[in-house]
Tab-separated table of C-alpha atoms in Angstrom:
chain	number	residue	atom	x	y	z
A	254	UNK	CA	0.043	0.073	0.029
A	255	UNK	CA	1.270	3.418	-0.874
A	256	UNK	CA	1.602	5.525	2.127
A	257	UNK	CA	3.001	9.081	2.967
A	258	UNK	CA	3.313	10.161	6.561
A	259	UNK	CA	4.213	13.735	7.447
A	260	UNK	CA	5.511	15.047	10.698
A	261	UNK	CA	7.203	18.139	12.198
A	262	UNK	CA	4.333	20.465	12.359
A	263	UNK	CA	3.620	22.710	15.336
A	264	UNK	CA	3.429	26.140	16.819
A	265	UNK	CA	6.235	28.467	15.978
A	266	UNK	CA	6.748	32.185	16.443
A	267	UNK	CA	6.994	34.554	13.514
A	268	UNK	CA	10.486	34.597	12.181
A	269	UNK	CA	11.153	31.022	13.479
A	270	UNK	CA	11.972	27.846	11.685
A	271	UNK	CA	10.523	24.352	11.290
A	272	UNK	CA	11.526	21.248	9.378
A	273	UNK	CA	8.770	19.096	7.992
A	274	UNK	CA	9.420	15.368	7.072
A	275	UNK	CA	7.421	12.894	4.900
A	276	UNK	CA	8.241	9.277	4.953
A	277	UNK	CA	7.109	7.281	2.088
A	278	UNK	CA	6.435	3.512	1.778
A	279	UNK	CA	4.814	1.061	-0.648
A	280	UNK	CA	6.403	2.396	-3.771
A	281	UNK	CA	9.846	3.149	-5.299
A	282	UNK	CA	10.441	6.597	-3.740
A	283	UNK	CA	13.552	7.376	-5.727
A	284	UNK	CA	11.656	7.091	-9.037
A	285	UNK	CA	9.233	9.789	-8.297
A	286	UNK	CA	9.003	13.628	-8.217
A	287	UNK	CA	7.602	14.728	-4.903
A	288	UNK	CA	5.687	17.824	-3.912
A	289	UNK	CA	4.627	19.886	-0.890
A	290	UNK	CA	1.111	21.520	-0.989
A	291	UNK	CA	-0.395	23.582	1.732
A	292	UNK	CA	-3.952	24.683	2.837
A	293	UNK	CA	-4.534	27.507	5.085
A	294	UNK	CA	-7.420	27.062	7.641
A	295	UNK	CA	-10.694	27.150	5.605
A	296	UNK	CA	-8.968	27.893	2.342
A	297	UNK	CA	-8.055	26.185	-0.824
A	298	UNK	CA	-4.987	24.357	-1.893
A	299	UNK	CA	-1.709	26.015	-2.637
A	300	UNK	CA	1.336	24.286	-4.367
A	301	UNK	CA	4.434	25.065	-2.364
A	302	UNK	CA	7.391	23.230	-3.997
A	303	UNK	CA	8.488	20.159	-5.776
A	304	UNK	CA	11.694	18.151	-6.356
A	305	UNK	CA	12.928	15.840	-9.087
A	306	UNK	CA	13.364	12.155	-8.293
A	307	UNK	CA	17.175	12.627	-7.977
A	308	UNK	CA	16.969	16.021	-6.148
A	309	UNK	CA	18.704	17.670	-9.228
A	310	UNK	CA	15.724	20.084	-9.817
A	311	UNK	CA	13.579	22.019	-7.320
A	312	UNK	CA	10.869	24.578	-7.881
A	313	UNK	CA	9.035	26.878	-5.486
A	314	UNK	CA	6.036	29.181	-5.397
A	315	UNK	CA	7.332	32.779	-5.376
A	316	UNK	CA	5.924	33.507	-1.746
A	317	UNK	CA	8.382	30.970	-0.253
A	318	UNK	CA	11.477	31.427	-2.421
A	319	UNK	CA	14.599	32.138	-0.319
A	320	UNK	CA	12.719	31.041	2.829
A	321	UNK	CA	11.850	27.424	2.203
A	322	UNK	CA	14.056	24.593	0.979
A	323	UNK	CA	12.775	21.267	-0.346
A	324	UNK	CA	15.000	18.234	-0.159
A	325	UNK	CA	14.923	14.473	-0.115
A	326	UNK	CA	17.016	11.416	1.018
A	327	UNK	CA	16.289	8.524	-1.181
A	328	UNK	CA	18.180	6.177	1.096
A	329	UNK	CA	15.612	6.962	3.840
A	330	UNK	CA	12.600	7.318	1.528
A	331	UNK	CA	12.079	10.843	2.977
A	332	UNK	CA	11.076	14.153	1.757
A	333	UNK	CA	11.769	17.370	3.747
A	334	UNK	CA	10.749	20.975	3.770
A	335	UNK	CA	12.910	23.300	5.743
A	336	UNK	CA	10.958	26.415	6.494
A	337	UNK	CA	12.783	29.545	7.816
A	338	UNK	CA	11.646	33.125	8.490
A	339	UNK	CA	8.100	31.842	9.031
A	340	UNK	CA	5.198	34.326	8.704
A	341	UNK	CA	1.670	34.296	9.968
A	342	UNK	CA	0.463	33.632	6.313
A	343	UNK	CA	2.469	30.362	6.240
A	344	UNK	CA	-0.025	28.917	8.719
A	345	UNK	CA	-1.534	25.855	7.055
A	346	UNK	CA	-1.732	22.147	6.864
A	347	UNK	CA	1.168	21.012	4.826
A	348	UNK	CA	0.698	17.966	2.607
A	349	UNK	CA	3.316	15.940	0.983
A	350	UNK	CA	2.213	14.396	-2.385
A	351	UNK	CA	3.705	11.851	-4.822
A	352	UNK	CA	4.617	13.175	-8.290
A	353	UNK	CA	5.666	16.587	-9.273
A	354	UNK	CA	2.764	17.901	-11.423
A	355	UNK	CA	-0.325	16.010	-10.136
A	356	UNK	CA	-0.443	14.419	-6.801
A	357	UNK	CA	-1.735	10.878	-7.096
A	358	UNK	CA	-1.149	10.078	-3.501
A	359	UNK	CA	-1.170	12.317	-0.489
A	360	UNK	CA	-0.304	12.237	3.207
A	361	UNK	CA	-2.678	13.115	5.977
A	362	UNK	CA	-0.928	16.498	6.393
A	363	UNK	CA	0.829	18.252	9.339
A	364	UNK	CA	-0.414	21.479	10.765
A	365	UNK	CA	1.996	24.491	10.971
A	366	UNK	CA	0.822	27.362	13.041
A	367	UNK	CA	2.888	30.626	13.034
A	368	UNK	CA	1.806	32.860	15.959
A	369	UNK	CA	3.195	34.812	18.816
B	238	UNK	CA	1.036	32.742	-13.534
B	239	UNK	CA	-2.115	30.876	-14.799
B	240	UNK	CA	-5.227	31.684	-12.808
B	241	UNK	CA	-7.774	28.998	-12.432
B	242	UNK	CA	-11.337	30.011	-11.733
B	243	UNK	CA	-14.021	27.564	-10.588
B	244	UNK	CA	-17.790	27.974	-10.609
B	245	UNK	CA	-20.107	27.868	-8.910
B	246	UNK	CA	-18.631	28.303	-5.386
B	247	UNK	CA	-21.361	25.926	-4.004
B	248	UNK	CA	-23.598	23.535	-5.846
B	249	UNK	CA	-26.492	21.848	-4.138
B	250	UNK	CA	-27.791	18.691	-5.871
B	251	UNK	CA	-30.274	15.928	-5.078
B	252	UNK	CA	-29.118	12.330	-4.801
B	253	UNK	CA	-29.236	10.587	-8.195
B	254	UNK	CA	-29.133	14.003	-10.021
B	255	UNK	CA	-26.214	15.173	-12.298
B	256	UNK	CA	-23.764	17.750	-10.927
B	257	UNK	CA	-21.610	19.797	-13.454
B	258	UNK	CA	-18.704	21.860	-12.090
B	259	UNK	CA	-16.735	24.303	-14.145
B	260	UNK	CA	-13.173	25.439	-14.288
B	261	UNK	CA	-11.621	28.070	-16.416
B	262	UNK	CA	-8.032	28.901	-17.150
B	263	UNK	CA	-6.704	32.385	-17.725
B	264	UNK	CA	-4.836	31.068	-20.806
B	265	UNK	CA	-4.794	27.936	-22.691
B	266	UNK	CA	-3.496	24.851	-20.913
B	267	UNK	CA	-4.194	22.210	-23.480
B	268	UNK	CA	-5.540	19.263	-21.652
B	269	UNK	CA	-3.101	19.633	-18.623
B	270	UNK	CA	-5.784	19.625	-16.011
B	271	UNK	CA	-6.418	17.609	-12.935
B	272	UNK	CA	-9.469	17.399	-10.628
B	273	UNK	CA	-9.262	16.543	-6.913
B	274	UNK	CA	-11.902	15.657	-4.345
B	275	UNK	CA	-11.461	16.793	-0.749
B	276	UNK	CA	-13.769	15.646	2.086
B	277	UNK	CA	-13.717	17.381	5.454
B	278	UNK	CA	-10.725	16.517	7.514
B	279	UNK	CA	-9.132	14.493	4.697
B	280	UNK	CA	-6.342	14.944	2.205
B	281	UNK	CA	-7.224	15.633	-1.441
B	282	UNK	CA	-7.840	12.668	-3.629
B	283	UNK	CA	-6.915	12.634	-7.273
B	284	UNK	CA	-9.880	12.024	-9.603
B	285	UNK	CA	-8.969	13.051	-13.112
B	286	UNK	CA	-5.753	13.869	-15.101
B	287	UNK	CA	-5.343	15.020	-18.681
B	288	UNK	CA	-8.677	16.624	-18.361
B	289	UNK	CA	-10.697	13.432	-18.861
B	290	UNK	CA	-8.682	10.345	-17.668
B	291	UNK	CA	-10.013	8.870	-14.464
B	292	UNK	CA	-7.382	7.958	-11.813
B	293	UNK	CA	-7.184	4.452	-10.562
B	294	UNK	CA	-10.182	3.376	-8.540
B	295	UNK	CA	-12.312	6.378	-9.345
B	296	UNK	CA	-16.062	5.463	-10.049
B	297	UNK	CA	-17.252	5.910	-13.613
B	298	UNK	CA	-19.835	8.388	-12.551
B	299	UNK	CA	-16.988	10.986	-12.432
B	300	UNK	CA	-16.102	12.272	-15.905
B	301	UNK	CA	-14.015	15.294	-17.049
B	302	UNK	CA	-14.020	17.098	-20.239
B	303	UNK	CA	-12.666	20.218	-21.953
B	304	UNK	CA	-9.479	21.655	-23.377
B	305	UNK	CA	-7.866	24.983	-23.804
B	306	UNK	CA	-9.365	27.248	-21.140
B	307	UNK	CA	-12.844	25.652	-20.484
B	308	UNK	CA	-13.169	22.430	-18.504
B	309	UNK	CA	-15.860	20.540	-16.579
B	310	UNK	CA	-16.251	17.829	-14.086
B	311	UNK	CA	-19.582	15.888	-14.158
B	312	UNK	CA	-20.885	13.591	-11.592
B	313	UNK	CA	-23.520	11.693	-13.454
B	314	UNK	CA	-25.626	10.399	-10.513
B	315	UNK	CA	-24.721	12.011	-7.252
B	316	UNK	CA	-24.251	9.747	-4.300
B	317	UNK	CA	-24.196	10.804	-0.604
B	318	UNK	CA	-20.489	10.113	-0.374
B	319	UNK	CA	-19.691	12.617	-3.192
B	320	UNK	CA	-20.438	15.545	-0.817
B	321	UNK	CA	-17.020	17.269	-0.924
B	322	UNK	CA	-15.006	20.273	-2.193
B	323	UNK	CA	-13.647	19.756	-5.770
B	324	UNK	CA	-10.596	21.485	-6.965
B	325	UNK	CA	-9.161	21.840	-10.454
B	326	UNK	CA	-5.363	22.188	-11.008
B	327	UNK	CA	-3.392	23.098	-14.072
B	328	UNK	CA	0.089	21.691	-14.889
B	329	UNK	CA	0.710	22.954	-18.360
B	330	UNK	CA	2.723	26.125	-17.481
B	331	UNK	CA	4.630	25.973	-14.263
B	332	UNK	CA	6.034	26.914	-11.919
B	333	UNK	CA	3.786	27.677	-10.234
B	334	UNK	CA	1.351	24.827	-10.413
B	335	UNK	CA	-2.126	26.425	-9.619
B	336	UNK	CA	-5.330	25.416	-8.190
B	337	UNK	CA	-8.787	26.819	-8.579
B	338	UNK	CA	-10.623	28.044	-5.511
B	339	UNK	CA	-12.761	24.956	-5.283
B	340	UNK	CA	-16.563	24.135	-5.615
B	341	UNK	CA	-18.390	22.719	-2.706
B	342	UNK	CA	-20.925	20.049	-3.621
B	343	UNK	CA	-23.660	19.594	-1.091
B	344	UNK	CA	-26.431	17.017	-1.102
B	345	UNK	CA	-29.930	18.334	-1.034
């Protein structure tokens, strides 16, 4: 069974940092692009970043460029999102999704709350 | 950036009736469009890619159509379990990948 499990969310003050993780199982992780998508409370979906299967290409939405870094460790079947200089508007549930353009499998999400 | 606009915001349909959701792109995206279903408290689920190809396990009552800038998702005979928010997403011209604002389907 294909499974994605996110962790690392929590409450952080504005300007702070968090590192999200997503552990994959049930498929060949190293063969797939992976993505992060977020959803602010009561709002729609927003694509955040994606990364090529070998980590050689990474893309970001403009609002997180220079603050967030997507990475992966194929030896650990893991995807990461390092989030720095967090802002209130980054408050959201963060999902990891398999594939780079359309997410055909999603994790359950991890909530990030940026507040003082 | 390609802007995706969905209508209506909310659709109320009786069980067994047809529901048609619309999605418009601000410029042509060929057939590079996906549809997702999201139920309360759950992650999105992929329904359609390539504007009209159902994902694995998606019931045949869900169908997608369109190309260019105008797209639609049709639920041919609405079931109670279809109550959800539906999102369209373009993947033709990116970054960024962009989603529509969603259509909430309610059961009358």
